[in-house]
Amino acid sequence: MATVIDSLTAGMLADYGPLRSIIEQMDETFRPEDILQGVPLPEFLQDKYTGVLSVLRSYYESISSNEQVPSSMKEAIQVNILEAVKVDIDSGYTENVKVGLALAAALDTGGVSFEPHTSNHESKWELGSHWVEAYTTWNMALLVGMHRVEDIFKLMIPSVAGTMFLHGENGNGFVSARLISLALSLMRFRDIRTPMLALGTLDHERLDNLARDMGHFNMANVQLPPVTKHNVEDMLFALCQSGQICLSEHEVSESFPLDHWLNDK
């Protein structure tokens, strides 16, 4: 699976044409009630599927027309991160939650440049290698906490991981590679006929402990711009105002563990 997705991702980064077929296929076949033969797809994965499809459609329209990516794509990526943050909140992985919130809020603070530039049918975001590295380690901890260790390969395939290390790239090819590889991996859900299970040989308690340790490591070591509680609240308010996300069931100060928030302790 990893080799196939890596090859397809690399190919579509070089030639965007097949992305149209991917979008059409994802759009036409996604029916949550049918995917797992009566077993509903978890809400997080439903949100992930529809969210990635929306972002992929916007990305394809930009590179095919050779026009700049709309500003709404930044909000879509923030929401994509926040959907995963909610999973960590529900699981109690507080430190990884803080890293996820910092990743999303950093796109608004000016410390990270989310100004995509499109030319020659390629779009790149100068996020910086530190943001990309922080996203990767945060997402790994998330997957371990969800007991979906088998999905970590999406972050490690050369076409994605290589964007962090190319000289002069500064991580600016990461979003495109990550988006394409994630869409390709999500497509397999349409062919699944039995409920998805985590790897049966792995002990869930050990995975939970590992997820906490990884979150602790991330909190102590990721290099992100300073982000305060107010930055996060402003981001959530702006996303709600734009209709992207509203947290009707939660008060930010109570639901989100911001009392020891990075530099706002």
PDB file of C-alpha atoms in Angstrom:
ATOM      1  CA  MET A   1       0.000   0.000   0.000  1.00  0.00           C
ATOM      2  CA  ALA A   2       2.731   2.471   0.974  1.00  0.00           C
ATOM      3  CA  THR A   3       4.688   1.904  -2.230  1.00  0.00           C
ATOM      4  CA  VAL A   4       1.587   2.345  -4.385  1.00  0.00           C
ATOM      5  CA  ILE A   5       0.498   5.559  -2.677  1.00  0.00           C
ATOM      6  CA  ASP A   6       4.042   6.939  -2.805  1.00  0.00           C
ATOM      7  CA  SER A   7       4.315   6.259  -6.537  1.00  0.00           C
ATOM      8  CA  LEU A   8       0.895   7.757  -7.261  1.00  0.00           C
ATOM      9  CA  THR A   9       1.590  10.808  -5.120  1.00  0.00           C
ATOM     10  CA  ALA A  10       4.894  11.470  -6.848  1.00  0.00           C
ATOM     11  CA  GLY A  11       3.236  11.034 -10.226  1.00  0.00           C
ATOM     12  CA  MET A  12       0.394  13.433  -9.481  1.00  0.00           C
ATOM     13  CA  LEU A  13       2.778  16.045  -8.120  1.00  0.00           C
ATOM     14  CA  ALA A  14       4.446  15.956 -11.539  1.00  0.00           C
ATOM     15  CA  ASP A  15       1.204  15.712 -13.549  1.00  0.00           C
ATOM     16  CA  TYR A  16      -1.961  17.066 -11.905  1.00  0.00           C
ATOM     17  CA  GLY A  17      -4.315  15.727 -14.618  1.00  0.00           C
ATOM     18  CA  PRO A  18      -5.338  12.472 -12.849  1.00  0.00           C
ATOM     19  CA  LEU A  19      -6.443  14.436  -9.778  1.00  0.00           C
ATOM     20  CA  ARG A  20      -9.697  15.219 -11.541  1.00  0.00           C
ATOM     21  CA  SER A  21     -10.555  11.524 -11.728  1.00  0.00           C
ATOM     22  CA  ILE A  22      -9.651  11.073  -8.058  1.00  0.00           C
ATOM     23  CA  ILE A  23     -11.991  13.916  -7.076  1.00  0.00           C
ATOM     24  CA  GLU A  24     -14.835  12.572  -9.202  1.00  0.00           C
ATOM     25  CA  GLN A  25     -14.411   9.084  -7.797  1.00  0.00           C
ATOM     26  CA  MET A  26     -14.329  10.302  -4.193  1.00  0.00           C
ATOM     27  CA  ASP A  27     -17.299  12.590  -4.764  1.00  0.00           C
ATOM     28  CA  GLU A  28     -19.496   9.981  -6.454  1.00  0.00           C
ATOM     29  CA  THR A  29     -18.863   7.009  -4.202  1.00  0.00           C
ATOM     30  CA  PHE A  30     -18.772   8.471  -0.692  1.00  0.00           C
ATOM     31  CA  ARG A  31     -21.811   7.237   1.234  1.00  0.00           C
ATOM     32  CA  PRO A  32     -21.012   6.772   4.930  1.00  0.00           C
ATOM     33  CA  GLU A  33     -23.942   4.430   5.503  1.00  0.00           C
ATOM     34  CA  ASP A  34     -22.727   1.992   2.836  1.00  0.00           C
ATOM     35  CA  ILE A  35     -18.974   1.979   3.243  1.00  0.00           C
ATOM     36  CA  LEU A  36     -18.783  -0.534   6.067  1.00  0.00           C
ATOM     37  CA  GLN A  37     -21.889  -2.602   5.280  1.00  0.00           C
ATOM     38  CA  GLY A  38     -24.135  -1.199   7.965  1.00  0.00           C
ATOM     39  CA  VAL A  39     -21.355  -0.279  10.379  1.00  0.00           C
ATOM     40  CA  PRO A  40     -21.245   3.530  10.356  1.00  0.00           C
ATOM     41  CA  LEU A  41     -17.932   5.100   9.521  1.00  0.00           C
ATOM     42  CA  PRO A  42     -16.612   6.907  12.626  1.00  0.00           C
ATOM     43  CA  GLU A  43     -17.578  10.578  12.639  1.00  0.00           C
ATOM     44  CA  PHE A  44     -13.935  11.658  12.617  1.00  0.00           C
ATOM     45  CA  LEU A  45     -13.254   9.707   9.414  1.00  0.00           C
ATOM     46  CA  GLN A  46     -16.446  11.009   7.797  1.00  0.00           C
ATOM     47  CA  ASP A  47     -15.310  14.558   8.555  1.00  0.00           C
ATOM     48  CA  LYS A  48     -11.807  13.756   7.355  1.00  0.00           C
ATOM     49  CA  TYR A  49     -13.066  12.306   4.060  1.00  0.00           C
ATOM     50  CA  THR A  50     -15.386  15.210   3.233  1.00  0.00           C
ATOM     51  CA  GLY A  51     -12.843  17.785   4.429  1.00  0.00           C
ATOM     52  CA  VAL A  52      -9.990  16.378   2.369  1.00  0.00           C
ATOM     53  CA  LEU A  53     -12.249  16.109  -0.671  1.00  0.00           C
ATOM     54  CA  SER A  54     -13.192  19.784  -0.332  1.00  0.00           C
ATOM     55  CA  VAL A  55      -9.580  20.919   0.016  1.00  0.00           C
ATOM     56  CA  LEU A  56      -8.447  18.674  -2.851  1.00  0.00           C
ATOM     57  CA  ARG A  57     -11.126  20.153  -5.107  1.00  0.00           C
ATOM     58  CA  SER A  58      -9.987  23.694  -4.279  1.00  0.00           C
ATOM     59  CA  TYR A  59      -6.351  22.722  -4.816  1.00  0.00           C
ATOM     60  CA  TYR A  60      -7.097  21.134  -8.201  1.00  0.00           C
ATOM     61  CA  GLU A  61      -9.048  24.167  -9.385  1.00  0.00           C
ATOM     62  CA  SER A  62      -6.101  26.374  -8.490  1.00  0.00           C
ATOM     63  CA  ILE A  63      -3.330  24.398 -10.157  1.00  0.00           C
ATOM     64  CA  SER A  64      -5.382  23.491 -13.251  1.00  0.00           C
ATOM     65  CA  SER A  65      -6.231  27.160 -13.869  1.00  0.00           C
ATOM     66  CA  ASN A  66      -2.765  28.283 -12.722  1.00  0.00           C
ATOM     67  CA  GLU A  67      -4.407  30.751 -10.324  1.00  0.00           C
ATOM     68  CA  GLN A  68      -3.652  31.458  -6.688  1.00  0.00           C
ATOM     69  CA  VAL A  69      -5.147  29.189  -4.043  1.00  0.00           C
ATOM     70  CA  PRO A  70      -8.129  30.857  -2.308  1.00  0.00           C
ATOM     71  CA  SER A  71      -7.620  32.087   1.247  1.00  0.00           C
ATOM     72  CA  SER A  72     -10.369  29.728   2.415  1.00  0.00           C
ATOM     73  CA  MET A  73      -7.926  26.837   1.983  1.00  0.00           C
ATOM     74  CA  LYS A  74      -6.003  28.006   5.033  1.00  0.00           C
ATOM     75  CA  GLU A  75      -9.205  27.824   7.065  1.00  0.00           C
ATOM     76  CA  ALA A  76      -9.938  24.360   5.667  1.00  0.00           C
ATOM     77  CA  ILE A  77      -6.520  23.118   6.780  1.00  0.00           C
ATOM     78  CA  GLN A  78      -7.018  24.660  10.224  1.00  0.00           C
ATOM     79  CA  VAL A  79     -10.348  22.835  10.525  1.00  0.00           C
ATOM     80  CA  ASN A  80      -8.692  19.618   9.370  1.00  0.00           C
ATOM     81  CA  ILE A  81      -6.185  19.945  12.217  1.00  0.00           C
ATOM     82  CA  LEU A  82      -8.871  20.898  14.751  1.00  0.00           C
ATOM     83  CA  GLU A  83     -10.962  17.833  13.891  1.00  0.00           C
ATOM     84  CA  ALA A  84      -7.985  15.729  14.927  1.00  0.00           C
ATOM     85  CA  VAL A  85      -7.415  17.893  18.016  1.00  0.00           C
ATOM     86  CA  LYS A  86     -10.963  17.048  19.120  1.00  0.00           C
ATOM     87  CA  VAL A  87     -10.083  13.332  18.959  1.00  0.00           C
ATOM     88  CA  ASP A  88      -7.069  13.934  21.218  1.00  0.00           C
ATOM     89  CA  ILE A  89      -9.237  15.985  23.600  1.00  0.00           C
ATOM     90  CA  ASP A  90     -11.733  13.137  23.897  1.00  0.00           C
ATOM     91  CA  SER A  91      -8.868  10.711  24.532  1.00  0.00           C
ATOM     92  CA  GLY A  92      -7.219  12.927  27.146  1.00  0.00           C
ATOM     93  CA  TYR A  93      -3.907  13.483  25.353  1.00  0.00           C
ATOM     94  CA  THR A  94      -3.588  17.022  26.670  1.00  0.00           C
ATOM     95  CA  GLU A  95      -0.062  17.824  25.578  1.00  0.00           C
ATOM     96  CA  ASN A  96      -0.591  16.700  22.003  1.00  0.00           C
ATOM     97  CA  VAL A  97      -3.793  18.769  21.990  1.00  0.00           C
ATOM     98  CA  LYS A  98      -1.743  21.871  22.770  1.00  0.00           C
ATOM     99  CA  VAL A  99       0.670  21.120  19.926  1.00  0.00           C
ATOM    100  CA  GLY A 100      -2.236  20.657  17.491  1.00  0.00           C
ATOM    101  CA  LEU A 101      -3.808  23.939  18.568  1.00  0.00           C
ATOM    102  CA  ALA A 102      -0.456  25.676  18.153  1.00  0.00           C
ATOM    103  CA  LEU A 103      -0.075  24.262  14.636  1.00  0.00           C
ATOM    104  CA  ALA A 104      -3.473  25.586  13.589  1.00  0.00           C
ATOM    105  CA  ALA A 105      -3.149  28.972  15.309  1.00  0.00           C
ATOM    106  CA  ALA A 106       0.381  29.509  13.975  1.00  0.00           C
ATOM    107  CA  LEU A 107      -1.095  29.931  10.502  1.00  0.00           C
ATOM    108  CA  ASP A 108      -2.706  33.161  11.764  1.00  0.00           C
ATOM    109  CA  THR A 109       0.001  34.617  13.975  1.00  0.00           C
ATOM    110  CA  GLY A 110       2.434  35.689  11.284  1.00  0.00           C
ATOM    111  CA  GLY A 111       5.140  33.367  12.534  1.00  0.00           C
ATOM    112  CA  VAL A 112       4.288  30.935   9.743  1.00  0.00           C
ATOM    113  CA  SER A 113       3.667  32.132   6.216  1.00  0.00           C
ATOM    114  CA  PHE A 114       0.552  30.588   4.735  1.00  0.00           C
ATOM    115  CA  GLU A 115       0.760  32.505   1.504  1.00  0.00           C
ATOM    116  CA  PRO A 116       0.608  29.912  -1.257  1.00  0.00           C
ATOM    117  CA  HIS A 117       2.071  30.825  -4.596  1.00  0.00           C
ATOM    118  CA  THR A 118       1.021  29.078  -7.786  1.00  0.00           C
ATOM    119  CA  SER A 119       3.060  29.037 -10.973  1.00  0.00           C
ATOM    120  CA  ASN A 120       3.538  26.535 -13.766  1.00  0.00           C
ATOM    121  CA  HIS A 121       0.583  24.588 -12.335  1.00  0.00           C
ATOM    122  CA  GLU A 122       2.309  24.028  -8.997  1.00  0.00           C
ATOM    123  CA  SER A 123       1.241  25.419  -5.633  1.00  0.00           C
ATOM    124  CA  LYS A 124       3.629  25.780  -2.727  1.00  0.00           C
ATOM    125  CA  TRP A 125       3.269  27.052   0.829  1.00  0.00           C
ATOM    126  CA  GLU A 126       6.269  28.492   2.660  1.00  0.00           C
ATOM    127  CA  LEU A 127       5.322  26.975   5.991  1.00  0.00           C
ATOM    128  CA  GLY A 128       8.886  26.417   7.077  1.00  0.00           C
ATOM    129  CA  SER A 129      10.524  23.129   7.968  1.00  0.00           C
ATOM    130  CA  HIS A 130       9.846  23.574  11.709  1.00  0.00           C
ATOM    131  CA  TRP A 131       6.070  23.730  11.155  1.00  0.00           C
ATOM    132  CA  VAL A 132       6.161  20.700   8.854  1.00  0.00           C
ATOM    133  CA  GLU A 133       8.276  18.699  11.304  1.00  0.00           C
ATOM    134  CA  ALA A 134       5.947  19.656  14.184  1.00  0.00           C
ATOM    135  CA  TYR A 135       2.896  18.637  12.124  1.00  0.00           C
ATOM    136  CA  THR A 136       4.467  15.267  11.341  1.00  0.00           C
ATOM    137  CA  THR A 137       5.362  14.348  14.937  1.00  0.00           C
ATOM    138  CA  TRP A 138       1.998  15.657  16.210  1.00  0.00           C
ATOM    139  CA  ASN A 139       0.127  13.548  13.661  1.00  0.00           C
ATOM    140  CA  MET A 140       2.139  10.450  14.519  1.00  0.00           C
ATOM    141  CA  ALA A 141       1.158  10.793  18.179  1.00  0.00           C
ATOM    142  CA  LEU A 142      -2.463  11.251  17.127  1.00  0.00           C
ATOM    143  CA  LEU A 143      -2.445   8.031  15.083  1.00  0.00           C
ATOM    144  CA  VAL A 144      -0.833   6.063  17.912  1.00  0.00           C
ATOM    145  CA  GLY A 145      -3.484   7.364  20.321  1.00  0.00           C
ATOM    146  CA  MET A 146      -6.204   6.314  17.877  1.00  0.00           C
ATOM    147  CA  HIS A 147      -4.601   2.835  17.693  1.00  0.00           C
ATOM    148  CA  ARG A 148      -4.129   3.311  13.953  1.00  0.00           C
ATOM    149  CA  VAL A 149      -0.389   2.714  13.827  1.00  0.00           C
ATOM    150  CA  GLU A 150      -0.741   1.182  10.387  1.00  0.00           C
ATOM    151  CA  ASP A 151      -1.597   4.623   8.962  1.00  0.00           C
ATOM    152  CA  ILE A 152       1.693   6.257   9.936  1.00  0.00           C
ATOM    153  CA  PHE A 153       3.163   5.226   6.592  1.00  0.00           C
ATOM    154  CA  LYS A 154       1.310   8.145   4.931  1.00  0.00           C
ATOM    155  CA  LEU A 155       3.683  10.540   6.693  1.00  0.00           C
ATOM    156  CA  MET A 156       6.812   8.520   5.971  1.00  0.00           C
ATOM    157  CA  ILE A 157       6.588   7.807   2.239  1.00  0.00           C
ATOM    158  CA  PRO A 158       9.409   9.579   0.367  1.00  0.00           C
ATOM    159  CA  SER A 159       7.116  11.789  -1.703  1.00  0.00           C
ATOM    160  CA  VAL A 160       5.788  13.355   1.530  1.00  0.00           C
ATOM    161  CA  ALA A 161       8.670  13.115   3.999  1.00  0.00           C
ATOM    162  CA  GLY A 162      11.140  14.237   1.363  1.00  0.00           C
ATOM    163  CA  THR A 163       9.560  17.696   1.228  1.00  0.00           C
ATOM    164  CA  MET A 164      11.025  18.411   4.680  1.00  0.00           C
ATOM    165  CA  PHE A 165      14.602  17.812   3.617  1.00  0.00           C
ATOM    166  CA  LEU A 166      14.970  19.137   0.077  1.00  0.00           C
ATOM    167  CA  HIS A 167      17.557  21.915   0.016  1.00  0.00           C
ATOM    168  CA  GLY A 168      15.979  25.336  -0.368  1.00  0.00           C
ATOM    169  CA  GLU A 169      12.430  24.025  -0.244  1.00  0.00           C
ATOM    170  CA  ASN A 170      11.814  24.960   3.416  1.00  0.00           C
ATOM    171  CA  GLY A 171       8.903  22.543   3.562  1.00  0.00           C
ATOM    172  CA  ASN A 172       6.933  24.410   0.903  1.00  0.00           C
ATOM    173  CA  GLY A 173       6.049  21.280  -1.033  1.00  0.00           C
ATOM    174  CA  PHE A 174       4.570  19.503   1.974  1.00  0.00           C
ATOM    175  CA  VAL A 175       0.906  20.549   1.707  1.00  0.00           C
ATOM    176  CA  SER A 176       0.527  19.354  -1.872  1.00  0.00           C
ATOM    177  CA  ALA A 177       2.192  15.996  -1.209  1.00  0.00           C
ATOM    178  CA  ARG A 178       0.345  15.457   2.069  1.00  0.00           C
ATOM    179  CA  LEU A 179      -3.019  16.342   0.543  1.00  0.00           C
ATOM    180  CA  ILE A 180      -2.657  14.008  -2.430  1.00  0.00           C
ATOM    181  CA  SER A 181      -1.356  11.071  -0.391  1.00  0.00           C
ATOM    182  CA  LEU A 182      -4.091  11.518   2.218  1.00  0.00           C
ATOM    183  CA  ALA A 183      -6.811  11.587  -0.450  1.00  0.00           C
ATOM    184  CA  LEU A 184      -5.424   8.435  -2.040  1.00  0.00           C
ATOM    185  CA  SER A 185      -5.321   6.596   1.286  1.00  0.00           C
ATOM    186  CA  LEU A 186      -8.864   7.679   2.141  1.00  0.00           C
ATOM    187  CA  MET A 187     -10.145   6.294  -1.161  1.00  0.00           C
ATOM    188  CA  ARG A 188      -9.660   2.756   0.121  1.00  0.00           C
ATOM    189  CA  PHE A 189     -12.588   3.249   2.513  1.00  0.00           C
ATOM    190  CA  ARG A 190     -15.020   2.931  -0.387  1.00  0.00           C
ATOM    191  CA  ASP A 191     -13.873  -0.668  -0.945  1.00  0.00           C
ATOM    192  CA  ILE A 192     -13.835  -1.807   2.676  1.00  0.00           C
ATOM    193  CA  ARG A 193     -16.504  -4.398   3.411  1.00  0.00           C
ATOM    194  CA  THR A 194     -15.711  -5.150   7.056  1.00  0.00           C
ATOM    195  CA  PRO A 195     -15.269  -2.838  10.043  1.00  0.00           C
ATOM    196  CA  MET A 196     -11.838  -1.275  10.302  1.00  0.00           C
ATOM    197  CA  LEU A 197      -9.763  -2.701  13.124  1.00  0.00           C
ATOM    198  CA  ALA A 198      -6.469  -1.621  14.605  1.00  0.00           C
ATOM    199  CA  LEU A 199      -3.560  -4.025  14.386  1.00  0.00           C
ATOM    200  CA  GLY A 200      -4.643  -6.885  16.599  1.00  0.00           C
ATOM    201  CA  THR A 201      -1.169  -7.756  17.898  1.00  0.00           C
ATOM    202  CA  LEU A 202      -0.631  -4.363  19.533  1.00  0.00           C
ATOM    203  CA  ASP A 203      -1.558  -3.782  23.153  1.00  0.00           C
ATOM    204  CA  HIS A 204      -3.917  -0.801  23.447  1.00  0.00           C
ATOM    205  CA  GLU A 205      -2.694   0.181  26.896  1.00  0.00           C
ATOM    206  CA  ARG A 206       0.860   0.368  25.628  1.00  0.00           C
ATOM    207  CA  LEU A 207      -0.275   2.425  22.655  1.00  0.00           C
ATOM    208  CA  ASP A 208      -2.078   4.824  25.007  1.00  0.00           C
ATOM    209  CA  ASN A 209       1.053   5.219  27.122  1.00  0.00           C
ATOM    210  CA  LEU A 210       3.167   5.689  24.012  1.00  0.00           C
ATOM    211  CA  ALA A 211       0.755   8.355  22.700  1.00  0.00           C
ATOM    212  CA  ARG A 212       1.079  10.285  25.967  1.00  0.00           C
ATOM    213  CA  ASP A 213       4.871  10.016  25.856  1.00  0.00           C
ATOM    214  CA  MET A 214       4.911  11.197  22.246  1.00  0.00           C
ATOM    215  CA  GLY A 215       2.650  14.121  23.104  1.00  0.00           C
ATOM    216  CA  HIS A 216       4.960  15.043  26.002  1.00  0.00           C
ATOM    217  CA  PHE A 217       7.956  14.879  23.665  1.00  0.00           C
ATOM    218  CA  ASN A 218       6.178  17.033  21.094  1.00  0.00           C
ATOM    219  CA  MET A 219       5.208  19.636  23.673  1.00  0.00           C
ATOM    220  CA  ALA A 220       8.799  19.896  24.887  1.00  0.00           C
ATOM    221  CA  ASN A 221      10.577  19.836  21.537  1.00  0.00           C
ATOM    222  CA  VAL A 222       8.528  21.214  18.632  1.00  0.00           C
ATOM    223  CA  GLN A 223       9.736  24.565  17.335  1.00  0.00           C
ATOM    224  CA  LEU A 224       6.716  26.736  16.613  1.00  0.00           C
ATOM    225  CA  PRO A 225       6.121  30.493  16.864  1.00  0.00           C
ATOM    226  CA  PRO A 226       4.823  31.699  20.245  1.00  0.00           C
ATOM    227  CA  VAL A 227       1.051  31.148  20.411  1.00  0.00           C
ATOM    228  CA  THR A 228      -1.146  32.348  23.263  1.00  0.00           C
ATOM    229  CA  LYS A 229      -4.551  31.339  24.536  1.00  0.00           C
ATOM    230  CA  HIS A 230      -5.965  34.501  22.981  1.00  0.00           C
ATOM    231  CA  ASN A 231      -4.505  33.563  19.576  1.00  0.00           C
ATOM    232  CA  VAL A 232      -6.351  30.248  19.768  1.00  0.00           C
ATOM    233  CA  GLU A 233      -9.606  31.846  20.861  1.00  0.00           C
ATOM    234  CA  ASP A 234      -9.348  34.408  18.056  1.00  0.00           C
ATOM    235  CA  MET A 235      -8.778  31.607  15.537  1.00  0.00           C
ATOM    236  CA  LEU A 236     -11.789  29.638  16.757  1.00  0.00           C
ATOM    237  CA  PHE A 237     -13.968  32.754  16.715  1.00  0.00           C
ATOM    238  CA  ALA A 238     -12.868  33.625  13.170  1.00  0.00           C
ATOM    239  CA  LEU A 239     -13.558  30.089  11.953  1.00  0.00           C
ATOM    240  CA  CYS A 240     -16.986  30.181  13.542  1.00  0.00           C
ATOM    241  CA  GLN A 241     -17.739  33.573  11.992  1.00  0.00           C
ATOM    242  CA  SER A 242     -16.797  32.250   8.557  1.00  0.00           C
ATOM    243  CA  GLY A 243     -19.036  29.221   9.022  1.00  0.00           C
ATOM    244  CA  GLN A 244     -16.149  26.762   9.071  1.00  0.00           C
ATOM    245  CA  ILE A 245     -16.506  25.471  12.614  1.00  0.00           C
ATOM    246  CA  CYS A 246     -18.474  26.338  15.744  1.00  0.00           C
ATOM    247  CA  LEU A 247     -18.029  24.723  19.108  1.00  0.00           C
ATOM    248  CA  SER A 248     -21.611  24.914  20.339  1.00  0.00           C
ATOM    249  CA  GLU A 249     -21.103  22.169  22.924  1.00  0.00           C
ATOM    250  CA  HIS A 250     -17.977  23.599  24.524  1.00  0.00           C
ATOM    251  CA  GLU A 251     -16.668  26.663  26.246  1.00  0.00           C
ATOM    252  CA  VAL A 252     -13.139  27.216  25.042  1.00  0.00           C
ATOM    253  CA  SER A 253     -11.722  27.907  28.491  1.00  0.00           C
ATOM    254  CA  GLU A 254     -13.209  24.667  29.846  1.00  0.00           C
ATOM    255  CA  SER A 255     -13.095  22.263  26.944  1.00  0.00           C
ATOM    256  CA  PHE A 256      -9.661  23.095  25.612  1.00  0.00           C
ATOM    257  CA  PRO A 257      -6.796  22.565  28.059  1.00  0.00           C
ATOM    258  CA  LEU A 258      -5.275  26.003  27.695  1.00  0.00           C
ATOM    259  CA  ASP A 259      -4.474  26.704  31.339  1.00  0.00           C
ATOM    260  CA  HIS A 260      -0.838  25.716  30.763  1.00  0.00           C
ATOM    261  CA  TRP A 261      -0.769  26.866  27.160  1.00  0.00           C
ATOM    262  CA  LEU A 262       2.775  27.007  25.759  1.00  0.00           C
ATOM    263  CA  ASN A 263       4.192  30.438  26.654  1.00  0.00           C
ATOM    264  CA  ASP A 264       0.994  31.540  28.423  1.00  0.00           C
ATOM    265  CA  LYS A 265       1.477  29.529  31.610  1.00  0.00           C
TER     266      LYS A 265
END
